Short mmCIF file of C-alpha atoms and ligand atoms in Angstrom, two decimals:
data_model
loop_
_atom_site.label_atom_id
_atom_site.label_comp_id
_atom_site.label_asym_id
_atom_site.label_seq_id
_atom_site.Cartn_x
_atom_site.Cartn_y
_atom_site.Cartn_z
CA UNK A 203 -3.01 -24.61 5.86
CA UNK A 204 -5.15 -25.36 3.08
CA UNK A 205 -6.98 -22.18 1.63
CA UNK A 206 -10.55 -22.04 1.59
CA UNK A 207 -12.63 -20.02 -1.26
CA UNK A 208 -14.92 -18.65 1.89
CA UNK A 209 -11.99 -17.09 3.88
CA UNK A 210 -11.24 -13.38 4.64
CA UNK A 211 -8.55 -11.67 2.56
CA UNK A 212 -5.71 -10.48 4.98
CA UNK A 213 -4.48 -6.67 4.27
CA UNK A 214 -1.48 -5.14 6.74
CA UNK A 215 0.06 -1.92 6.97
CA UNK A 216 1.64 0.00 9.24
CA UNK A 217 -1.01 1.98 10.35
CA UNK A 218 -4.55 3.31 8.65
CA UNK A 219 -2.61 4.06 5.04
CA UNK A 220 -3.41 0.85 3.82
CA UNK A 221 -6.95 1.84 3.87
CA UNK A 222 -6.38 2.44 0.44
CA UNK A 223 -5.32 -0.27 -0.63
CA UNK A 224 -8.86 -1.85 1.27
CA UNK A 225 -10.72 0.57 -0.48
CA UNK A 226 -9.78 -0.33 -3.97
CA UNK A 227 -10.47 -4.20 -3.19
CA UNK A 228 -13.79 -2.98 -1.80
CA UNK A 229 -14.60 -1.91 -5.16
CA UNK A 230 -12.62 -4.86 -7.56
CA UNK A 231 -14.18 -7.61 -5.10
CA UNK A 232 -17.37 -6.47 -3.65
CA UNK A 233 -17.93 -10.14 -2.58
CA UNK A 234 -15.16 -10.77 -0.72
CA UNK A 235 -14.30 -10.55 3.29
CA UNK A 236 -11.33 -8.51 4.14
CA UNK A 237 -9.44 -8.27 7.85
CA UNK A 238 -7.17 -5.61 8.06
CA UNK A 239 -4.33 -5.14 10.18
CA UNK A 240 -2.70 -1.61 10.96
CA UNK A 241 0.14 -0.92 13.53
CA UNK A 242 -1.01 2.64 14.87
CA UNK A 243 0.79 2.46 17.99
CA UNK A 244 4.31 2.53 15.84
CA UNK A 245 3.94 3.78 12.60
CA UNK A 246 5.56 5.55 10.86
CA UNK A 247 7.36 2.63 9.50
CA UNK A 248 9.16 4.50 6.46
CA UNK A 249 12.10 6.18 8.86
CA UNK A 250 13.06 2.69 10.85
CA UNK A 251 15.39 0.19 10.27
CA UNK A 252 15.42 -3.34 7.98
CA UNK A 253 15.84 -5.21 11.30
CA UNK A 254 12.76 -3.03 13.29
CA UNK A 255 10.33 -3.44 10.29
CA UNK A 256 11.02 -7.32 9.60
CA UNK A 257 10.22 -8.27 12.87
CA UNK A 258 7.05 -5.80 13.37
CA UNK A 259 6.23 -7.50 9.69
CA UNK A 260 6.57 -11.10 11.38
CA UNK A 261 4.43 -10.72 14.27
CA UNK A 262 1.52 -9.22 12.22
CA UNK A 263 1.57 -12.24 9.74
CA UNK A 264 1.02 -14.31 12.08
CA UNK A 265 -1.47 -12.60 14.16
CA UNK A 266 -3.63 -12.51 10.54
CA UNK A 267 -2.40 -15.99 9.42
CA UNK A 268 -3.60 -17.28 12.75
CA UNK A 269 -7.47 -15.70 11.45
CA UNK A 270 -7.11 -18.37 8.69
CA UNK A 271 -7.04 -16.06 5.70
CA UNK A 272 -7.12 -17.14 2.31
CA UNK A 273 -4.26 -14.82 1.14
CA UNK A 274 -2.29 -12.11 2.47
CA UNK A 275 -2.05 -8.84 1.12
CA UNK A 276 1.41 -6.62 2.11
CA UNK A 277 -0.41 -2.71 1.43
CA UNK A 278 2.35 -1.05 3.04
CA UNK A 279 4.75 -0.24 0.36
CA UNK A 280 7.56 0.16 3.02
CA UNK A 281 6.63 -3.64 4.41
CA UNK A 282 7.25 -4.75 0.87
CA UNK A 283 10.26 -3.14 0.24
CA UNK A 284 12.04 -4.68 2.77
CA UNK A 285 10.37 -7.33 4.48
CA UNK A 286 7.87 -9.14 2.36
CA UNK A 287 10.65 -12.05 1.84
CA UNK A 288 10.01 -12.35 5.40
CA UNK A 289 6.22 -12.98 5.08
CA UNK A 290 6.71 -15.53 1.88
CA UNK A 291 9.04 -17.87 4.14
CA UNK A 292 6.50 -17.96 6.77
CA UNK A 293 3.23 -17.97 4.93
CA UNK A 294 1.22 -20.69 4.01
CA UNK A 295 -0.82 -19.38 1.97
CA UNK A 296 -0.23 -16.60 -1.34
CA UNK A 297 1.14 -13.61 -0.60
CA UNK A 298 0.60 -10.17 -2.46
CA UNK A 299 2.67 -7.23 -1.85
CA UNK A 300 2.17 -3.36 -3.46
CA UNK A 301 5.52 -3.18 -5.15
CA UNK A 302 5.26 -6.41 -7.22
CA UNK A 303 1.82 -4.50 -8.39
CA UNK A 304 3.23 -1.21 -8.73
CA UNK A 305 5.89 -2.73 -10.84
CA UNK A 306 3.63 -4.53 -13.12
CA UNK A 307 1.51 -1.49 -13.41
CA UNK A 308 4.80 0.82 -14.43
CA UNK A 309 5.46 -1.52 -17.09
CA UNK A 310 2.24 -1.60 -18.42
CA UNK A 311 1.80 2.36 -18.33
CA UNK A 312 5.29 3.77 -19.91
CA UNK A 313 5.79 4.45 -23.53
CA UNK A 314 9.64 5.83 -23.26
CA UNK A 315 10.75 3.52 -20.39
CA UNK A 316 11.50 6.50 -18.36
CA UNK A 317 9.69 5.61 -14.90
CA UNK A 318 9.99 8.08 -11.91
CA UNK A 319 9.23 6.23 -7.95
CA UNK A 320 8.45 8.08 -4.94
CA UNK A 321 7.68 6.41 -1.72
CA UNK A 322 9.16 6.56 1.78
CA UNK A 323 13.01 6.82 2.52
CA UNK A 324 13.07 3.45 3.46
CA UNK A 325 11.41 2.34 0.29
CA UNK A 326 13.70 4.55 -1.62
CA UNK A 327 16.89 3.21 0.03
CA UNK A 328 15.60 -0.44 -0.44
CA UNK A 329 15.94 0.19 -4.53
CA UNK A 330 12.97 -2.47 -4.51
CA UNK A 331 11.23 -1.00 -7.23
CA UNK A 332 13.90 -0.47 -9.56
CA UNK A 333 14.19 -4.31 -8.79
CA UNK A 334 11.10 -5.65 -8.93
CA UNK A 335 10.95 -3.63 -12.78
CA UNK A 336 14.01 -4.51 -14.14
CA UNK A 337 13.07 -8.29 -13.25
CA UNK A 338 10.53 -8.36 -15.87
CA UNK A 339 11.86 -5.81 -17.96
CA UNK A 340 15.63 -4.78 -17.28
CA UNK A 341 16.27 -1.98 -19.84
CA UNK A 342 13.51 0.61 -18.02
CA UNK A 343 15.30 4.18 -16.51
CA UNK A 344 14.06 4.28 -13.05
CA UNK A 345 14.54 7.98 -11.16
CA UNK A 346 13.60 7.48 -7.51
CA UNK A 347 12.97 10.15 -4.92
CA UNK A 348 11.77 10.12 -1.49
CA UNK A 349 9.02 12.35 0.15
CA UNK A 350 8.99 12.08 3.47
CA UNK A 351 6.72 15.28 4.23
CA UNK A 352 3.59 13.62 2.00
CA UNK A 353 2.68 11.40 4.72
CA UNK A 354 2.18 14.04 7.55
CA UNK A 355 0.99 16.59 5.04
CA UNK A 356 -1.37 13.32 3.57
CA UNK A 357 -2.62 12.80 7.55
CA UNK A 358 -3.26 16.32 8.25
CA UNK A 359 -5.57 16.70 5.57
CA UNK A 360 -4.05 18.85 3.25
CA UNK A 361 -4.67 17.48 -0.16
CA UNK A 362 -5.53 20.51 -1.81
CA UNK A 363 -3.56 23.05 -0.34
CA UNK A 364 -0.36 25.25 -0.68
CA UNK A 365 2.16 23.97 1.67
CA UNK A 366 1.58 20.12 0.08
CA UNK A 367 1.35 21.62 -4.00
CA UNK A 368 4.63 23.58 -2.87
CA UNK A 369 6.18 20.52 -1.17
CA UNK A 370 5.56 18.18 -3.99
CA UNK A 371 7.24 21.14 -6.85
CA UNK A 372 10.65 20.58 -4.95
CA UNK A 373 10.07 16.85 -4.57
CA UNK A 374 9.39 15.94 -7.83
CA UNK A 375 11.90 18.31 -9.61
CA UNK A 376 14.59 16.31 -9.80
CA UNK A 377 12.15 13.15 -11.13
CA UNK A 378 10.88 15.40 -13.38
CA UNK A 379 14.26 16.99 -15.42
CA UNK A 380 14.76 13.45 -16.25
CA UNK A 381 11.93 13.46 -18.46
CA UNK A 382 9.66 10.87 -17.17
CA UNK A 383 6.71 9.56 -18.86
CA UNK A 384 5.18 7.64 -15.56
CA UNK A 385 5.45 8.04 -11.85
CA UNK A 386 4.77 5.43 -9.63
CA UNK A 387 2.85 6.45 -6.39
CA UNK A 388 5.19 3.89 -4.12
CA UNK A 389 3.66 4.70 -0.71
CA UNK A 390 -0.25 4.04 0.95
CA UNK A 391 -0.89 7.82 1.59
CA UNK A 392 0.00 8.92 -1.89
CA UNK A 393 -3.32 7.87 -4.02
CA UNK A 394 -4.41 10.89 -1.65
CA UNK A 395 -2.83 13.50 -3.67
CA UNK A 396 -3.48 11.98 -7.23
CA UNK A 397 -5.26 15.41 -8.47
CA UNK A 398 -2.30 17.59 -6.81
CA UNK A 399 0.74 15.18 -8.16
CA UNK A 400 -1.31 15.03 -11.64
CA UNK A 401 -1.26 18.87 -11.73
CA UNK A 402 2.59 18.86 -10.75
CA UNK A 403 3.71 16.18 -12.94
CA UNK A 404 2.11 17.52 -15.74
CA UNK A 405 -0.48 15.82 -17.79
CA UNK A 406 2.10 13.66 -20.07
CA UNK A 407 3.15 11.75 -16.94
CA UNK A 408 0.89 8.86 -16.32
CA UNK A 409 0.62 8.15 -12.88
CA UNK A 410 0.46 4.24 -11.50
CA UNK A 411 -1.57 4.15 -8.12
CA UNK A 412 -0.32 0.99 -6.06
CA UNK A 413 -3.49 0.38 -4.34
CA UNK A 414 -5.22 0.07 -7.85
CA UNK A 415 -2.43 -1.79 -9.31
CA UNK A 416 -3.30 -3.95 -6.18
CA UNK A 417 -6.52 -5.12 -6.37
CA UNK A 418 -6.09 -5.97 -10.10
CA UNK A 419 -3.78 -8.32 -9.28
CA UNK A 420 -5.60 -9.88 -6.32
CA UNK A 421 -8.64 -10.58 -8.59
CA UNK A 422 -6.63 -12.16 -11.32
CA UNK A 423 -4.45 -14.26 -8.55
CA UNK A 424 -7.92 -15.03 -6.82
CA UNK A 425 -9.90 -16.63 -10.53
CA UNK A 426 -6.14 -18.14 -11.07
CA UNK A 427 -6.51 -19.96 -8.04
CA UNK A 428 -9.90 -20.71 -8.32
CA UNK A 429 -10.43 -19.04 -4.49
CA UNK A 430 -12.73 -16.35 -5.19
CA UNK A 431 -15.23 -16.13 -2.49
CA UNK A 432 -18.67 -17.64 -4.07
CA UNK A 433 -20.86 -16.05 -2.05
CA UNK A 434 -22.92 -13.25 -3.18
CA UNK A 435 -24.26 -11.44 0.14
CA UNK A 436 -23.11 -8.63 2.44
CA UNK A 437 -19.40 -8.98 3.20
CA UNK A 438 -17.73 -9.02 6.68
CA UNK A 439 -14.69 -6.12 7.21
CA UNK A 440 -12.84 -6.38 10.38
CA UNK A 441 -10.19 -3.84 11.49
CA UNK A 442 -7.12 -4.31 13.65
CA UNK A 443 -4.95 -1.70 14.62
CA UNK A 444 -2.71 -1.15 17.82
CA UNK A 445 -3.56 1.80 19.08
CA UNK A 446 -6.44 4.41 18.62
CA UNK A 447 -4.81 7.73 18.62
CA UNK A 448 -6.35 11.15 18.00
CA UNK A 449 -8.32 11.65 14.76
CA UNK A 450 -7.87 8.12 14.32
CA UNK A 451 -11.54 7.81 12.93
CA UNK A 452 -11.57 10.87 10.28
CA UNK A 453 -7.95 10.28 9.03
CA UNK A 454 -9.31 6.46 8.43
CA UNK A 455 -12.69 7.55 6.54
CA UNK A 456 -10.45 9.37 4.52
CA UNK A 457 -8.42 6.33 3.42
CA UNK A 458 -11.16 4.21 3.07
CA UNK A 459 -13.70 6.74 1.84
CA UNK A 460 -16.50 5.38 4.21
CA UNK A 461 -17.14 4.82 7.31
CA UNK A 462 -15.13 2.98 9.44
CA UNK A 463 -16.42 0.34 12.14
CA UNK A 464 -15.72 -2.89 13.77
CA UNK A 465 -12.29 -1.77 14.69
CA UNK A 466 -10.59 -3.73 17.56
CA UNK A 467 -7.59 -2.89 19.11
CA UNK A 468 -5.03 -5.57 19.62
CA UNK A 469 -2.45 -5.58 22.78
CA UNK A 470 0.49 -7.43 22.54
N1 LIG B 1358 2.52 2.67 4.85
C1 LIG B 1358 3.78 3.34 4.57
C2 LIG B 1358 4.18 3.06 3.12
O1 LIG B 1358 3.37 2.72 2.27
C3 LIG B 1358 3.70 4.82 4.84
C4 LIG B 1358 3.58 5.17 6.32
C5 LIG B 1358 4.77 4.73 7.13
O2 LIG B 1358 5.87 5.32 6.98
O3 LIG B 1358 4.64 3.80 7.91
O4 LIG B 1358 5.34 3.20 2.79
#
């Protein structure tokens, strides 16, 4: 498949958490179309196997690949820890995925070379991180920890509150006593609680937001490869998902902070 300057950018996830990763190409590359696919009908993907999530992962390449995109964008940070190997062998066209960004941006932000990682257990279990660092620059401490409470807490709202501040003190204790001097944000719902973690961390912890890290890297890979979409009117965002379940439509303005329409759900 040759790819074509005017096609839609493909984003996937495994439900409406890579709305932020949507949201921060919105604003890097105002020109260009996006289709999104998430998987709301079996999220969460961050508790299931290698073997369940590479084959979910394969079906919704396709489904996007077959919507010719120009590039494909793996916003799911659990997708990319495990399966985005998956998605290269079958894709042909460029393929993007959070942790290679989150990486890059970790490398960029440290001073010490003492980087904490939270993110799903699934993430955390895959070591990808620590891999995808130490494959540009192998001497960098990595201290992982998983949190799997921040994506409920992240759905129900509760950015600001108690319960999630309290929550994210035991979390990140651990991360924290080994002196860290960034913290990568290694899952879609985290960018959420930036101003909580911030507070929590401390201010002498710089923290690396994978959805930013993102959409830096899919405007330099876009001028690279001379596909940057030339137009300079309106763009076109579709939305797939598998399911609309309850509060489907506030917990996705929240992602994407906007509203949210032309969503089509997809049976298969
Ligand atoms: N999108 C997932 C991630 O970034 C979080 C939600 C899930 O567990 O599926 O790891």
């Amino acid at each position: 498949m040759q790819a074509n300057p005017g096609n839609a950018i493909g984003v996937f996830d495994s439900g409406v958490g890579g709305l932020t990763v949507v949201r921060a190409l919105m604003e890097r590359l105002p020109f260009e179309d996006i289709i999104y696919f998430g998987d709301t009908a079996r999220v969460p993907y961050g508790v299931k196997s290698v073997e369940t999530i590479s084959h979910y992962t394969r079906e919704i390449a396709e489904f996007l690949l077959q919507k010719q995109v120009k590039l494909l964008i793996i916003a799911c940070n659990t997708m990319a820890a495990v399966a985005s190997q998956v998605v290269k062998d079958l894709s042909p066209v460029p393929v993007l995925d959070v942790i290679d960004a989150g990486a890059l941006g970790a490398i960029a932000a440290t001073s010490r070379r003492q980087v904490g990682i939270i993110g799903t257990p699934t993430t955390i279990n895959s070591n990808a991180y620590a891999r995808a660092i130490h494959q540009y620059e192998p001497d960098v401490r990595i201290f992982s920890q998983a949190c799997p409470l921040f994506v409920p807490l992240v759905e129900e709202g509760w950015l600001d509150h108690p319960v999630t501040r309290l929550t994210a003190q035991e979390y990140l204790k651990p991360v924290l006593a080994q002196d860290i001097d960034t913290m990568v944000l290694g899952c879609t719902h985290y960018p959420l609680l930036k101003p909580l973690l911030q507070e929590v961390a401390g201010s002498g912890v710089k923290l690396v937001d994978s959805a930013e890290a993102m959409a830096e890297e899919t405007a330099a890979l876009l001028a690279e490869l001379n596909l940057a979409n030339p137009q300079r009117s309106q763009p076109d965002y579709q939305f797939y998902v598998t399911d609309v379940p309850l509060r489907f439509q506030t917990i996705g303005e929240r992602f994407l902070g906007r509203t949210l329409s032309n969503v089509h759900v997809v049976k298969w």
